[in-house]
CSV table of C-alpha atoms in Angstrom, one decimal:
chain,number,residue,atom,x,y,z
A,1,UNK,CA,15.0,-24.2,-18.6
A,2,UNK,CA,15.5,-26.3,-15.5
A,3,UNK,CA,12.1,-27.3,-14.0
A,4,UNK,CA,13.3,-27.1,-10.3
A,5,UNK,CA,14.0,-23.3,-10.8
A,6,UNK,CA,10.4,-22.7,-11.9
A,7,UNK,CA,8.7,-20.7,-9.1
A,8,UNK,CA,5.3,-21.7,-7.8
A,9,UNK,CA,2.5,-19.4,-8.8
A,10,UNK,CA,1.9,-18.0,-5.3
A,11,UNK,CA,5.3,-16.3,-5.1
A,12,UNK,CA,5.9,-12.6,-5.5
A,13,UNK,CA,6.0,-12.4,-9.3
A,14,UNK,CA,2.5,-13.5,-10.1
A,15,UNK,CA,2.4,-12.6,-13.8
A,16,UNK,CA,5.7,-11.8,-15.3
A,17,UNK,CA,4.1,-9.9,-18.2
A,18,UNK,CA,2.5,-7.5,-15.6
A,19,UNK,CA,5.8,-6.7,-13.9
A,20,UNK,CA,6.4,-2.9,-14.4
A,21,UNK,CA,10.1,-2.7,-13.9
A,22,UNK,CA,11.7,-0.8,-11.0
A,23,UNK,CA,10.7,2.7,-9.9
A,24,UNK,CA,13.0,4.8,-7.6
A,25,UNK,CA,11.8,7.7,-5.5
A,26,UNK,CA,13.6,10.4,-3.4
A,27,UNK,CA,12.0,12.0,-0.4
A,28,UNK,CA,12.9,15.1,1.7
A,29,UNK,CA,12.4,15.2,5.4
A,30,UNK,CA,8.7,15.6,6.3
A,31,UNK,CA,7.4,14.5,2.9
A,32,UNK,CA,4.2,12.6,3.3
A,33,UNK,CA,2.5,10.1,1.0
A,34,UNK,CA,-1.1,10.1,2.4
A,35,UNK,CA,-2.7,6.9,3.4
A,36,UNK,CA,-3.9,4.8,0.4
A,37,UNK,CA,-3.9,1.4,-1.2
A,38,UNK,CA,-2.5,0.1,-4.4
A,39,UNK,CA,-3.9,-2.6,-6.7
A,40,UNK,CA,-0.6,-4.4,-7.2
A,41,UNK,CA,1.8,-6.4,-5.0
A,42,UNK,CA,4.7,-4.1,-4.0
A,43,UNK,CA,8.3,-4.8,-2.9
A,44,UNK,CA,10.0,-1.7,-1.5
A,45,UNK,CA,13.7,-1.4,-0.7
A,46,UNK,CA,15.1,1.6,1.1
A,47,UNK,CA,18.6,2.4,-0.1
A,48,UNK,CA,19.4,5.6,1.9
A,49,UNK,CA,17.7,7.5,4.8
A,50,UNK,CA,14.6,6.5,6.7
A,51,UNK,CA,10.9,6.2,5.9
A,52,UNK,CA,8.2,5.5,8.4
A,53,UNK,CA,5.3,3.3,7.2
A,54,UNK,CA,2.0,3.0,8.9
A,55,UNK,CA,0.4,-0.2,7.5
A,56,UNK,CA,-3.3,-1.2,7.8
A,57,UNK,CA,-5.1,-4.3,6.8
A,58,UNK,CA,-7.8,-3.8,4.1
A,59,UNK,CA,-10.5,-4.9,6.5
A,60,UNK,CA,-10.0,-1.4,8.1
A,61,UNK,CA,-11.2,0.4,5.0
A,62,UNK,CA,-14.7,1.2,6.4
A,63,UNK,CA,-13.1,3.3,9.2
A,64,UNK,CA,-10.7,5.2,7.0
A,65,UNK,CA,-13.2,7.5,5.3
A,66,UNK,CA,-11.9,6.8,1.8
A,67,UNK,CA,-12.6,9.0,-1.1
A,68,UNK,CA,-14.9,7.0,-3.4
A,69,UNK,CA,-14.1,5.4,-6.7
A,70,UNK,CA,-14.0,7.9,-9.6
A,71,UNK,CA,-12.9,10.7,-7.2
A,72,UNK,CA,-9.6,12.3,-8.1
A,73,UNK,CA,-8.2,11.1,-4.7
A,74,UNK,CA,-9.7,7.6,-5.2
A,75,UNK,CA,-8.1,5.0,-2.9
A,76,UNK,CA,-6.9,7.6,-0.4
A,77,UNK,CA,-8.2,8.4,3.1
A,78,UNK,CA,-9.9,11.8,3.8
A,79,UNK,CA,-8.3,11.8,7.2
A,80,UNK,CA,-5.2,13.8,7.8
A,81,UNK,CA,-3.2,11.0,9.5
A,82,UNK,CA,-0.7,13.6,10.9
A,83,UNK,CA,-3.5,15.4,12.8
A,84,UNK,CA,-6.8,13.3,12.7
A,85,UNK,CA,-10.1,15.1,13.4
A,86,UNK,CA,-11.9,12.5,15.4
A,87,UNK,CA,-15.0,14.7,15.7
A,88,UNK,CA,-15.4,14.7,11.9
A,89,UNK,CA,-14.2,11.1,11.5
A,90,UNK,CA,-15.3,9.4,14.8
A,91,UNK,CA,-14.5,5.8,13.7
A,92,UNK,CA,-11.0,6.6,12.7
A,93,UNK,CA,-9.5,5.6,16.1
A,94,UNK,CA,-10.8,2.0,15.4
A,95,UNK,CA,-8.2,1.6,12.6
A,96,UNK,CA,-5.4,-0.7,13.7
A,97,UNK,CA,-2.0,0.0,12.2
A,98,UNK,CA,1.5,-1.5,12.3
A,99,UNK,CA,4.4,0.9,12.3
A,100,UNK,CA,7.7,0.2,10.7
A,101,UNK,CA,10.7,2.4,10.1
A,102,UNK,CA,12.6,1.3,7.0
A,103,UNK,CA,16.4,2.0,7.0
A,104,UNK,CA,19.0,1.4,4.3
A,105,UNK,CA,19.0,-2.2,3.3
A,106,UNK,CA,15.4,-2.9,4.6
A,107,UNK,CA,12.9,-4.4,2.2
A,108,UNK,CA,9.1,-4.4,2.8
A,109,UNK,CA,6.6,-6.6,1.0
A,110,UNK,CA,3.3,-4.8,0.7
A,111,UNK,CA,0.4,-7.1,-0.4
A,112,UNK,CA,-2.2,-6.0,-2.9
A,113,UNK,CA,-4.7,-3.5,-1.3
A,114,UNK,CA,-2.9,-3.0,2.0
A,115,UNK,CA,-3.1,0.6,3.2
A,116,UNK,CA,0.1,2.5,3.8
A,117,UNK,CA,0.9,6.0,5.0
A,118,UNK,CA,4.5,7.1,4.5
A,119,UNK,CA,6.5,9.8,6.2
A,120,UNK,CA,10.1,10.6,5.1
A,121,UNK,CA,12.1,11.0,8.3
A,122,UNK,CA,15.1,12.6,6.5
A,123,UNK,CA,16.5,12.7,3.0
A,124,UNK,CA,15.9,9.2,1.6
A,125,UNK,CA,15.6,7.2,-1.5
A,126,UNK,CA,13.9,3.9,-2.2
A,127,UNK,CA,13.3,1.7,-5.2
A,128,UNK,CA,10.3,-0.6,-5.6
A,129,UNK,CA,8.8,-3.0,-8.1
A,130,UNK,CA,5.2,-4.1,-8.5
A,131,UNK,CA,4.2,-7.5,-9.5
A,132,UNK,CA,0.6,-7.9,-10.5
A,133,UNK,CA,-2.7,-8.2,-8.7
A,134,UNK,CA,-3.6,-10.8,-6.1
A,135,UNK,CA,-7.2,-11.0,-5.0
A,136,UNK,CA,-6.8,-12.2,-1.4
A,137,UNK,CA,-8.2,-8.9,0.1
A,138,UNK,CA,-10.7,-8.0,-2.7
A,139,UNK,CA,-13.8,-8.7,-0.6
A,140,UNK,CA,-12.7,-6.1,2.0
A,141,UNK,CA,-12.2,-3.4,-0.7
A,142,UNK,CA,-15.5,-4.3,-2.4
A,143,UNK,CA,-17.3,-3.9,1.0
A,144,UNK,CA,-16.0,-0.3,1.0
A,145,UNK,CA,-17.4,0.4,-2.5
A,146,UNK,CA,-14.4,-0.3,-4.8
A,147,UNK,CA,-15.1,-2.4,-7.8
A,148,UNK,CA,-12.1,-3.1,-10.1
A,149,UNK,CA,-12.0,-5.5,-13.1
A,150,UNK,CA,-8.9,-7.6,-12.5
A,151,UNK,CA,-8.0,-10.5,-14.8
């Protein structure tokens, strides 16, 4: 092995042994993946069609009204992001989001524990790969009641 090809530890693939391969998904127009966070770094490539992503920093978790740990919908928001009930969830308007529409050839890096709400804008397909846990945002998620045992 040539040492100058060795990647520094802070790059995308943190622990090669934790890499889970590539998963591909298809989406029909209007399909929604409700707002949630994942416990791994994620690299998403759209290969056809379009997907709308609403991205939120983990520090917003306290205003997202998340289902608690051990709930079947753990890590997901109780709020219907397509039609939020601000009477029932009065702090939800405080959540700051970034919107991006991914088109064929676009790649999105999603850090560990970043929230994402996904809407399929038409027939689409994407492939993604996950690459281990990074604890940069752990303190935000812990503040919202989530405790995970990561190596």
